[in-house]
Coordinates of C-alpha atoms and ligand atoms in Angstrom, one line a residue:
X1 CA -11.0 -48.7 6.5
X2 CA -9.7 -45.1 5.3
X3 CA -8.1 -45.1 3.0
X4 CA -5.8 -41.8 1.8
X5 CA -4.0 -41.1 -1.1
X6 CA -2.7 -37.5 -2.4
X7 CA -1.1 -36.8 -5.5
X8 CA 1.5 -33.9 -4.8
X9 CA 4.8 -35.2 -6.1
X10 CA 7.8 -36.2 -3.8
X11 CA 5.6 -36.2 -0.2
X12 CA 7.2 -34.3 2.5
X13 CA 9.9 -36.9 3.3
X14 CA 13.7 -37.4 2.6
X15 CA 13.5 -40.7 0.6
X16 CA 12.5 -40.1 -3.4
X17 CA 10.9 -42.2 -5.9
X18 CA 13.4 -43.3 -8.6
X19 CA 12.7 -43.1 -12.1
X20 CA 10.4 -45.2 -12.9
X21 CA 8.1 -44.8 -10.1
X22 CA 4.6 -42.6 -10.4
X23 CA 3.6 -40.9 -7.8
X24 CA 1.3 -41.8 -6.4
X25 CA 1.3 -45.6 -5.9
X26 CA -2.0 -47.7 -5.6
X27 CA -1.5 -50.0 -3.3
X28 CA -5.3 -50.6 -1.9
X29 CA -5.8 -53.4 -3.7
X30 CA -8.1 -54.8 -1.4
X31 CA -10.7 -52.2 -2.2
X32 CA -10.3 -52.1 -5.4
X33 CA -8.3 -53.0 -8.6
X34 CA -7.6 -51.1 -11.5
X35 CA -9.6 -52.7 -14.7
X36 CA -7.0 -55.0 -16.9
X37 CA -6.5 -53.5 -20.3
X38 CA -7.7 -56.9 -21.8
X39 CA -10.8 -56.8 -19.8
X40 CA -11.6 -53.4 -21.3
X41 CA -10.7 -54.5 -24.8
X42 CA -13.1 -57.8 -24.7
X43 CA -15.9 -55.1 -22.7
X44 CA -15.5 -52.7 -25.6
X45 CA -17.5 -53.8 -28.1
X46 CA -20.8 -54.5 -26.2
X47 CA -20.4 -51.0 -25.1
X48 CA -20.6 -49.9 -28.1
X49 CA -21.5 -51.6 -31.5
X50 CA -22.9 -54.8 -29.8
X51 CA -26.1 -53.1 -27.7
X52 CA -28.6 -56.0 -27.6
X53 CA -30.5 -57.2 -24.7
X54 CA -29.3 -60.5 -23.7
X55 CA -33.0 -61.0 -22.9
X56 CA -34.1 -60.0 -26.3
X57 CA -35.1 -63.3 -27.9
X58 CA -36.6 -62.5 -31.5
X59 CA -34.0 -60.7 -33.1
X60 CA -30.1 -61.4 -33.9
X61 CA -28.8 -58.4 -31.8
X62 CA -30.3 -60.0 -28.4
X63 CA -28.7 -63.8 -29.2
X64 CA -25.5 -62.2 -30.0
X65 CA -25.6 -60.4 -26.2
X66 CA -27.3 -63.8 -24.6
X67 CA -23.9 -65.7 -26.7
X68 CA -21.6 -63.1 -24.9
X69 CA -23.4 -64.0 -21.3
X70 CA -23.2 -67.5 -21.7
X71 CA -19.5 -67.2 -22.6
X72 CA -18.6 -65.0 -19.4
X73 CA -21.4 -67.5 -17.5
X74 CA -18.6 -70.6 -18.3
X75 CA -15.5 -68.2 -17.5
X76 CA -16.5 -67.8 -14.3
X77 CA -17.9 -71.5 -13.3
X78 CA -14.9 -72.4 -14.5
X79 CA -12.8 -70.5 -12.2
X80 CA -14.6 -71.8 -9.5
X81 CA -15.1 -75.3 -10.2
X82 CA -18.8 -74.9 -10.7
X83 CA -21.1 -75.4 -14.1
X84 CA -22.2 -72.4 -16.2
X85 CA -26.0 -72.6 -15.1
X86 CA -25.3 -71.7 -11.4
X87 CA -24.0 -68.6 -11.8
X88 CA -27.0 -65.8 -11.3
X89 CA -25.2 -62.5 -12.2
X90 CA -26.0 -59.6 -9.9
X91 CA -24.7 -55.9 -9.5
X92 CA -21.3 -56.6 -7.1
X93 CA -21.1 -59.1 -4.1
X94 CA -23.0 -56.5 -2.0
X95 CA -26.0 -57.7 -4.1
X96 CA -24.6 -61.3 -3.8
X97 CA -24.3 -61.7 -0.4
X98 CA -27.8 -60.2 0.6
X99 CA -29.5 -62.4 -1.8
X100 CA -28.0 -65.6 -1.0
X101 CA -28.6 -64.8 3.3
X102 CA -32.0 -63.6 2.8
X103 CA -32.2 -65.9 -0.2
X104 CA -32.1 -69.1 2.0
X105 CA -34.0 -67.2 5.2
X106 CA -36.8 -66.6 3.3
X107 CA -36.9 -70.0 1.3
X108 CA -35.8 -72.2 4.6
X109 CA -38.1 -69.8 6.9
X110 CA -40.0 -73.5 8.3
X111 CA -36.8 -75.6 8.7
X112 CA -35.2 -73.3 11.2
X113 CA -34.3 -68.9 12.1
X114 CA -30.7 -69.9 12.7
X115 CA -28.0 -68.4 11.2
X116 CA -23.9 -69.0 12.0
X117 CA -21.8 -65.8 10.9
X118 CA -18.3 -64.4 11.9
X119 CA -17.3 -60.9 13.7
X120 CA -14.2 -60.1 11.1
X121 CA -17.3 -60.5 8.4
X122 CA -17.5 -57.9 5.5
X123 CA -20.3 -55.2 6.5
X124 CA -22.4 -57.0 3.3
X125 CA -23.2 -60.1 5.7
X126 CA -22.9 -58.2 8.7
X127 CA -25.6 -56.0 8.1
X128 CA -27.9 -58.3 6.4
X129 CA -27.5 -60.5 9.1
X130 CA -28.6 -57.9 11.8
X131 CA -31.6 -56.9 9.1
X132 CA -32.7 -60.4 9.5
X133 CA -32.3 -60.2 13.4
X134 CA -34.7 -57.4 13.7
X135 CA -36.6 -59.6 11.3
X136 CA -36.8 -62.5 13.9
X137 CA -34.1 -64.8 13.0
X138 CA -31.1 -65.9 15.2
X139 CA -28.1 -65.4 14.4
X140 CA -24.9 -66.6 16.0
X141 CA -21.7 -64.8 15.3
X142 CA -18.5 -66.6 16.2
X143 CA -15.4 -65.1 17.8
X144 CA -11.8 -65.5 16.0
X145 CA -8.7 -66.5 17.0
X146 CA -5.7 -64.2 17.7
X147 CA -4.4 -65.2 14.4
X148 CA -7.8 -64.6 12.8
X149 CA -9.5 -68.1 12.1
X150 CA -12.6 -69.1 13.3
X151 CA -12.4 -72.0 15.7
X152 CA -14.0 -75.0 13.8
X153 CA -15.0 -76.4 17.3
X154 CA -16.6 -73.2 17.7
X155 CA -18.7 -74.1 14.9
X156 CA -19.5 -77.3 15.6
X157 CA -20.9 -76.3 18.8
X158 CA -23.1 -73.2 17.7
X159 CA -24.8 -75.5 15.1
X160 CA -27.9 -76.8 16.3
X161 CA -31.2 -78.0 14.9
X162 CA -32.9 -74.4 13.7
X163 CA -29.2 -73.9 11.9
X164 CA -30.3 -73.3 8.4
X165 CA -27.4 -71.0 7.5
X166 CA -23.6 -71.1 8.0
X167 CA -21.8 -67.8 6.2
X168 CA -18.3 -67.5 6.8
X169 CA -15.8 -65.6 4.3
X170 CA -13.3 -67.3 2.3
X171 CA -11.0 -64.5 3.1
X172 CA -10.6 -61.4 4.8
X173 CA -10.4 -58.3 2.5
X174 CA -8.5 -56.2 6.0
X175 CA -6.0 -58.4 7.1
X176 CA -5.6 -61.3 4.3
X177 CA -6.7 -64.2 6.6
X178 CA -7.8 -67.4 4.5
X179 CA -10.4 -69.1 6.6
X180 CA -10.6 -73.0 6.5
X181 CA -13.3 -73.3 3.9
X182 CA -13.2 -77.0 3.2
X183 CA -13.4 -78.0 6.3
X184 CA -16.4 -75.4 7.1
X185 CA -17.9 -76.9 4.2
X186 CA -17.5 -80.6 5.3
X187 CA -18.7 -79.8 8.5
X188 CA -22.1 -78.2 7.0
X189 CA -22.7 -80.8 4.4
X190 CA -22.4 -83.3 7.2
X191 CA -24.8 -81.6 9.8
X192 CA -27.2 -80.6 6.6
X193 CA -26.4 -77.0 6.7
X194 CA -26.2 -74.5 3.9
X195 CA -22.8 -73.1 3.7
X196 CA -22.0 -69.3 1.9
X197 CA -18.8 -68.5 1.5
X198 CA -18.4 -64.3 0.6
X199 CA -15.0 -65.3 -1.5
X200 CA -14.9 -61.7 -3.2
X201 CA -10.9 -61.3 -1.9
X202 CA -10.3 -65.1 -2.9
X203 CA -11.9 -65.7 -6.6
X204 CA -8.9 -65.3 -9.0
X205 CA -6.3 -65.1 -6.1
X206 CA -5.9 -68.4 -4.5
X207 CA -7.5 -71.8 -5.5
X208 CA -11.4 -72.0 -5.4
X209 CA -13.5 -74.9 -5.7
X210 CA -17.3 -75.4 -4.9
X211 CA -17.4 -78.9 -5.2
X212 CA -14.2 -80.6 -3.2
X213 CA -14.9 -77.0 -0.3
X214 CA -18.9 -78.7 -0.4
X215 CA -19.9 -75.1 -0.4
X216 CA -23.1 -74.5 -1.7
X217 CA -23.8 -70.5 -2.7
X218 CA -20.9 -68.1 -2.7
X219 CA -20.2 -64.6 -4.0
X220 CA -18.1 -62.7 -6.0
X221 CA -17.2 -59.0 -7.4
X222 CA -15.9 -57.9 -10.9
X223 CA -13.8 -54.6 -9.2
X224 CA -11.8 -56.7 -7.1
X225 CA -10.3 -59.1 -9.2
X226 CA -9.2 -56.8 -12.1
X227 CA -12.7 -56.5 -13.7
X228 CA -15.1 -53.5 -14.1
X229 CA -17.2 -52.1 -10.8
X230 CA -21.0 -52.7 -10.4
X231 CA -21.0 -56.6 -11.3
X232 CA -20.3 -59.8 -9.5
X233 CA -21.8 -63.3 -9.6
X234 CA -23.4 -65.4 -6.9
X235 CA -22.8 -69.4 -7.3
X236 CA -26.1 -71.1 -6.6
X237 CA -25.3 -75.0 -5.9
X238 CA -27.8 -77.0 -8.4
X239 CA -27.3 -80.5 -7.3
X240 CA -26.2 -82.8 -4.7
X241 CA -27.8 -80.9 -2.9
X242 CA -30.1 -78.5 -5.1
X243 CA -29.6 -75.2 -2.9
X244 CA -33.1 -72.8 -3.5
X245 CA -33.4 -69.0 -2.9
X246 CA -36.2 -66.4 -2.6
X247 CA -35.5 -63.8 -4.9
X248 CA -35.1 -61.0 -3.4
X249 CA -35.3 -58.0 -6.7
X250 CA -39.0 -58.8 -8.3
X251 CA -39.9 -58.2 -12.2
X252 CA -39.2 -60.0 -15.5
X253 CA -38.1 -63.3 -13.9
X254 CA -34.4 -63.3 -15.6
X255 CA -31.6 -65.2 -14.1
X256 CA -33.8 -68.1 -13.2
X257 CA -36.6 -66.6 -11.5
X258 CA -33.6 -65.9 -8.7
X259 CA -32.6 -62.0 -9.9
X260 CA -34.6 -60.1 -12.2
X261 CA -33.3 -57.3 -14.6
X262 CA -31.6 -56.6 -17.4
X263 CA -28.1 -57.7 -17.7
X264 CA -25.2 -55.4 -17.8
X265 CA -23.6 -57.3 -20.3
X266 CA -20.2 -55.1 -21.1
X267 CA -19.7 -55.5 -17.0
X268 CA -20.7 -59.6 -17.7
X269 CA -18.5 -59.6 -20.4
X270 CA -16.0 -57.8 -18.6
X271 CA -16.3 -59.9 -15.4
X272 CA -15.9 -63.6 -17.6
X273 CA -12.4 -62.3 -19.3
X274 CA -11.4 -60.9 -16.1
X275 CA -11.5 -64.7 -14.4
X276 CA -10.6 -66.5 -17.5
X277 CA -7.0 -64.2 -17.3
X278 CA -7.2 -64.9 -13.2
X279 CA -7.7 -69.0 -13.9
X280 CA -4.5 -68.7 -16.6
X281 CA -2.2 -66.6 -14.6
X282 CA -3.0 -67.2 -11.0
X283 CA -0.1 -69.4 -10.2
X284 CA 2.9 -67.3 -11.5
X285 CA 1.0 -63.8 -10.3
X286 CA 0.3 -65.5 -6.5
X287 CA 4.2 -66.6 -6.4
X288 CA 4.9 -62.7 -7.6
X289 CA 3.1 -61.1 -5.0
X290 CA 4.1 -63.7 -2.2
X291 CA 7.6 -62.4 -2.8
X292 CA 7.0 -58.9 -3.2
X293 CA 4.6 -59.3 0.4
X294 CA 7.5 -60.8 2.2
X295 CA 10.3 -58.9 0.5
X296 CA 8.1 -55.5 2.0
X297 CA 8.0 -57.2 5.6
X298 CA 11.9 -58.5 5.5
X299 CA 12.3 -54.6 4.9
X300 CA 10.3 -53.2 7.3
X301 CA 11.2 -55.5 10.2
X302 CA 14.9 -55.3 8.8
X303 CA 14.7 -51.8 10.1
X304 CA 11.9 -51.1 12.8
X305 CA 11.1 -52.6 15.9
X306 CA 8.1 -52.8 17.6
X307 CA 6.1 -53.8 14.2
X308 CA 4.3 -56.8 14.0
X309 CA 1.5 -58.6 11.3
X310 CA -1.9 -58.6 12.2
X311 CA -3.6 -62.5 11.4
X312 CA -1.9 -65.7 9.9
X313 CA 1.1 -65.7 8.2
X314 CA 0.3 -69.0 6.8
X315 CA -3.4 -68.7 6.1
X316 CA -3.1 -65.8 4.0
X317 CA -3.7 -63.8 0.5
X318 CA -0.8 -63.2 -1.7
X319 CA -1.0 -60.1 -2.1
X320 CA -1.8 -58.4 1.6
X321 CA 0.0 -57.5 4.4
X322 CA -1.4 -56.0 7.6
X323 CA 0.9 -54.5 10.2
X324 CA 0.8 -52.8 13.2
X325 CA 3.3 -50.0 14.0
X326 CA 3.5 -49.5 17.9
X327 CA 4.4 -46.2 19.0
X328 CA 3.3 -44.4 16.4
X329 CA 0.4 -42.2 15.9
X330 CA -1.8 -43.8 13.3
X331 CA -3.2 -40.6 11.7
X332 CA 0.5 -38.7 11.6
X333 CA 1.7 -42.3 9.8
X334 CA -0.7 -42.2 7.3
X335 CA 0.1 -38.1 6.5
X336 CA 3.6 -38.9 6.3
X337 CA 3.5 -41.7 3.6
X338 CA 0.7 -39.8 1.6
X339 CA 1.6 -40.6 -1.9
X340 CA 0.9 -44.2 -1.7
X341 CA -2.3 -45.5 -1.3
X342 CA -3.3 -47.6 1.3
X343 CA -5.9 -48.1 3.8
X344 CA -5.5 -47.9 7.7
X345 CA -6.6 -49.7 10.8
X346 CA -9.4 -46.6 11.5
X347 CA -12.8 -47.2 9.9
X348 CA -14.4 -44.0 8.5
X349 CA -17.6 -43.4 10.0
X350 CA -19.8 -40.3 9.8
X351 CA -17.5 -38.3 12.3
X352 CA -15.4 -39.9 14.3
X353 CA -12.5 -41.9 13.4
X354 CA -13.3 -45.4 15.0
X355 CA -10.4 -48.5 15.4
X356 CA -11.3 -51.1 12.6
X357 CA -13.9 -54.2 14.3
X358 CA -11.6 -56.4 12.5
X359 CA -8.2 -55.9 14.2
X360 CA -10.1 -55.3 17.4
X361 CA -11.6 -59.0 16.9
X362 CA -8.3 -60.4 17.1
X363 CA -7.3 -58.5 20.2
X364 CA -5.6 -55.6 19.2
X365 CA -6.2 -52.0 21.7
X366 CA -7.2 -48.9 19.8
X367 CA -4.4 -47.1 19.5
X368 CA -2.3 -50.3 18.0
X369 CA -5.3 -50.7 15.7
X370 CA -4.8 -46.8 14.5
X371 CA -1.3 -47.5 14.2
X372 CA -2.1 -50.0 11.9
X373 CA -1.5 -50.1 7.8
X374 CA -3.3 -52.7 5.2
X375 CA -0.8 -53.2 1.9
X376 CA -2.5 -54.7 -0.5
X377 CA -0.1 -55.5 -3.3
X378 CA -1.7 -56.7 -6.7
X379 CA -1.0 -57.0 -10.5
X380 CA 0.6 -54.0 -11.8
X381 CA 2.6 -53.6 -8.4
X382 CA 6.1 -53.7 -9.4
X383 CA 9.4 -54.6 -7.1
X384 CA 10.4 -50.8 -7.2
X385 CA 7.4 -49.7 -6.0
X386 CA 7.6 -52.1 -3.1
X387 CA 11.2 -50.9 -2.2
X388 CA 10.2 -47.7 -2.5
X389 CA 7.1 -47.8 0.0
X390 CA 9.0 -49.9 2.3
X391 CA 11.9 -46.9 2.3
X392 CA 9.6 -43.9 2.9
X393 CA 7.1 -45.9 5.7
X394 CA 10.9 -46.7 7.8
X395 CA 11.9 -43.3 6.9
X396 CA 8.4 -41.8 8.9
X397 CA 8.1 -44.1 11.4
X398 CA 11.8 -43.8 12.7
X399 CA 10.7 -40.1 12.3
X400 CA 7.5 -40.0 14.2
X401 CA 9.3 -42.2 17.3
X402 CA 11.9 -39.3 17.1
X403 CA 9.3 -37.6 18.7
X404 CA 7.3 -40.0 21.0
X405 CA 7.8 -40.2 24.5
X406 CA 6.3 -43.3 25.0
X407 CA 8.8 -45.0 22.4
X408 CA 11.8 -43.3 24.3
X409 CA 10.6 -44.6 27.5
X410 CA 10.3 -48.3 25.8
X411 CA 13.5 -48.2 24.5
X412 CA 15.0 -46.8 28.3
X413 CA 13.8 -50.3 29.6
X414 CA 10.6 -48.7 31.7
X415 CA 7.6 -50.8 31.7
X416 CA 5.3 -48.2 30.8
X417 CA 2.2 -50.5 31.4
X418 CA 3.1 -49.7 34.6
X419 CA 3.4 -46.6 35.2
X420 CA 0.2 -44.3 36.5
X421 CA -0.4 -41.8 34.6
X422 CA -1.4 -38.2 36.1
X423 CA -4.5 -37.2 35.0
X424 CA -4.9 -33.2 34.9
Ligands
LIG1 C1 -15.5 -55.6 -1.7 C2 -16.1 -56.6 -0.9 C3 -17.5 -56.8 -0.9 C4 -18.4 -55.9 -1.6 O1 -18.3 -56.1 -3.0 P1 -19.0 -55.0 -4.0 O2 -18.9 -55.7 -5.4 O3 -18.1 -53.8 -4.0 O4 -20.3 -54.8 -3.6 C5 -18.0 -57.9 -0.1 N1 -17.2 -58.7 0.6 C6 -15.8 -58.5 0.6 C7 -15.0 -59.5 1.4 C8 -15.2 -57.5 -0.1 O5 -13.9 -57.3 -0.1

């Protein structure tokens, strides 16, 4: 995704921010979040007067870090329906995702090479997975729907007796898709398959739990759920059945032998209070943003036509809405709403701007894809905000279709997926 964001006041437009509104407005937060004042304030202290090495076992200042660690260690479990001695922290779910793939391929190397991903996969599996390929493992990655949800008979079917492996996300950090976990995970546990769930967009957001969704190692990231960058957590299942990894970062043996290093405890810390405040306010903050989402996509399709959502309505985040904006040019959109953040359908690669493999997994050209905006709404969103984005997107669009041919022609009635176009 690119994402753009430019500070310079009012924009270029005709519709103003009313007081109250700061320009600009974050709302890309799929990518990241913004750290929770009460996070900071419990981090504080261990980046400061509390220094210890949670690994330092002779001396009070290292059992007052470990006591910190163990605390954030139950947070988090608790979140997720999980007991404090699976979680092995790790540096972000970048870390936690190639350690629990080429955890299991390296420890189940003699049962089987077969892996079962997705194509609308974060690049964290996706290119792991392919490093594994080269590596000589199989791995099979499974179409989606129009609507963004793998086919479970799909599944079923691609699962065979090398299958050591099943990784499919819990949900989709581009277009807010919540895949059927629990059903994923009845189907592994039955066919004695290891499921890993990347649930990094999920954790704190909508219900998780390991044990009733049978899934058996899944990750998760501090940045995204209101917590500090550069740590996440991967849950590694201990019993029934006991799931084993390779480690995959050698020295010192912490974290169970399964990831060695010193523990950035402030980020720990700061991880643990940011999912005890997701577990407490999780409810009344998913029925916010639900109604700030829809409220935004009442607006927009109140006032625009040829918009549309990209992936389930009903299978999806709180807080994100994906949507396609026909007829417009994808770049010019983004330029013309530049003081509010958000990401497009266009992936940034080295040079050229290429139409994001997500939305093109569920069918959509390249130039619908361009013309494509991710909102991702979260916490300190507020309803004028939302009313204001909504304003100044209708306000550029309507202008930008001003100007397009193609959008007059549609609106004359001519089937212009019929016409033949001259070429010069
Ligand atoms: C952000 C994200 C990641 C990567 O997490 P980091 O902690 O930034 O490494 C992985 N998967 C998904 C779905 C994400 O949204």
């Amino acid at each position: 995704m690119s994402a753009t964001v430019n500070g310079n006041g009012n924009g270029n437009g005709s519709v103003t921010a009313p007081a109250g509104v700061k320009l600009p407005i974050y709302m890309d937060n799929h990518a990241t979040t913004q750290l929770d004042p009460r996070v900071l304030e419990a981090m504080m202290p261990y980046l400061t007067t509390i220094y210890g090495n949670a690994a330092s076992r002779n001396h009070q200042f290292g059992w007052v870090a470990e006591q910190a660690v163990e605390t954030a260690r139950e947070q988090i479990a608790k979140l997720i329906g999980a007991s404090a001695k699976e979680i092995i922290f790790t540096s972000g779910a970048t870390e936690s995702d190639n350690l629990a793939i080429k955890g299991v391929a390296e420890m189940y190397r003699e049962r089987g090479n077969h892996i079962i991903t997705q194509v609308t996969e974060h690049k964290a599996i996706l290119d792991t997975c392919k490093r594994l390929e080269k590596a000589g493992y199989r791995v099979t990655y499974l179409p989606v729907k129009a609507d963004g949800l793998v086919d479970l008979e799909d599944l079923k079917r691609a699962i065979d007796d090398k299958t050591i492996l099943v990784t499919i996300m819990f949900a989709n950090n581009e277009i807010g898709v919540v895949q059927p976990v629990a059903e994923i995970g009845k189907i592994c546990r039955e066919r004695n398959v290891i499921f890993h769930t990347d649930a990094v967009q999920a954790v704190g957001k909508i219900p998780v739990d390991v044990n009733k969704m049978n899934i058996d190692l899944l990750s998760l990231s501090g940045h995204k759920l209101y917590g500090p960058k550069g740590v996440g957590a991967l849950y590694v299942r201990r019993r029934n059945p006991r799931v084993q990894i390779s480690e995959q970062i050698n020295g010192g043996g912490h974290e169970r032998g399964m990831r060695s290093g010193t523990l950035n405890v402030p980020g720990i810390v700061g991880l643990g209070r940011a999912c005890e405040i997701a577990g407490e306010e999780m409810e009344a903050e998913s029925k916010r943003l639900i109604a700030l989402r829809d409220k935004l996509k009442h607006k927009l399709e109140g006032s625009l036509d040829y918009i549309h959502v990209n992936g389930s309505m009903e299978h999806r985040l709180p807080g994100s809405l994906n949507m396609s904006f026909v007829y417009v040019e994808g770049e010019s959109l983004l330029m013309g709403i530049n003081d509010v953040a958000v990401s497009s359908g266009s992936a940034c690669t080295s040079a050229t701007l290429e139409p994001s493999y997500v939305l093109k997994a569920l069918g959509l050209g390249d130039d619908v894809a361009h013309s494509s905006i991710r909102f991702g709404l979260g916490r300190f969103n507020s309803e004028a905000e939302v009313d204001y984005v909504a304003d100044k997107v209708i306000d550029v669009v309507q202008k930008l279709r001003e100007l397009s041919p193609l959008y007059e022609m549609v609106k004359e009635g001519i089937d212009i997926s019929k016409i033949e176009w001259q070429a010069h």
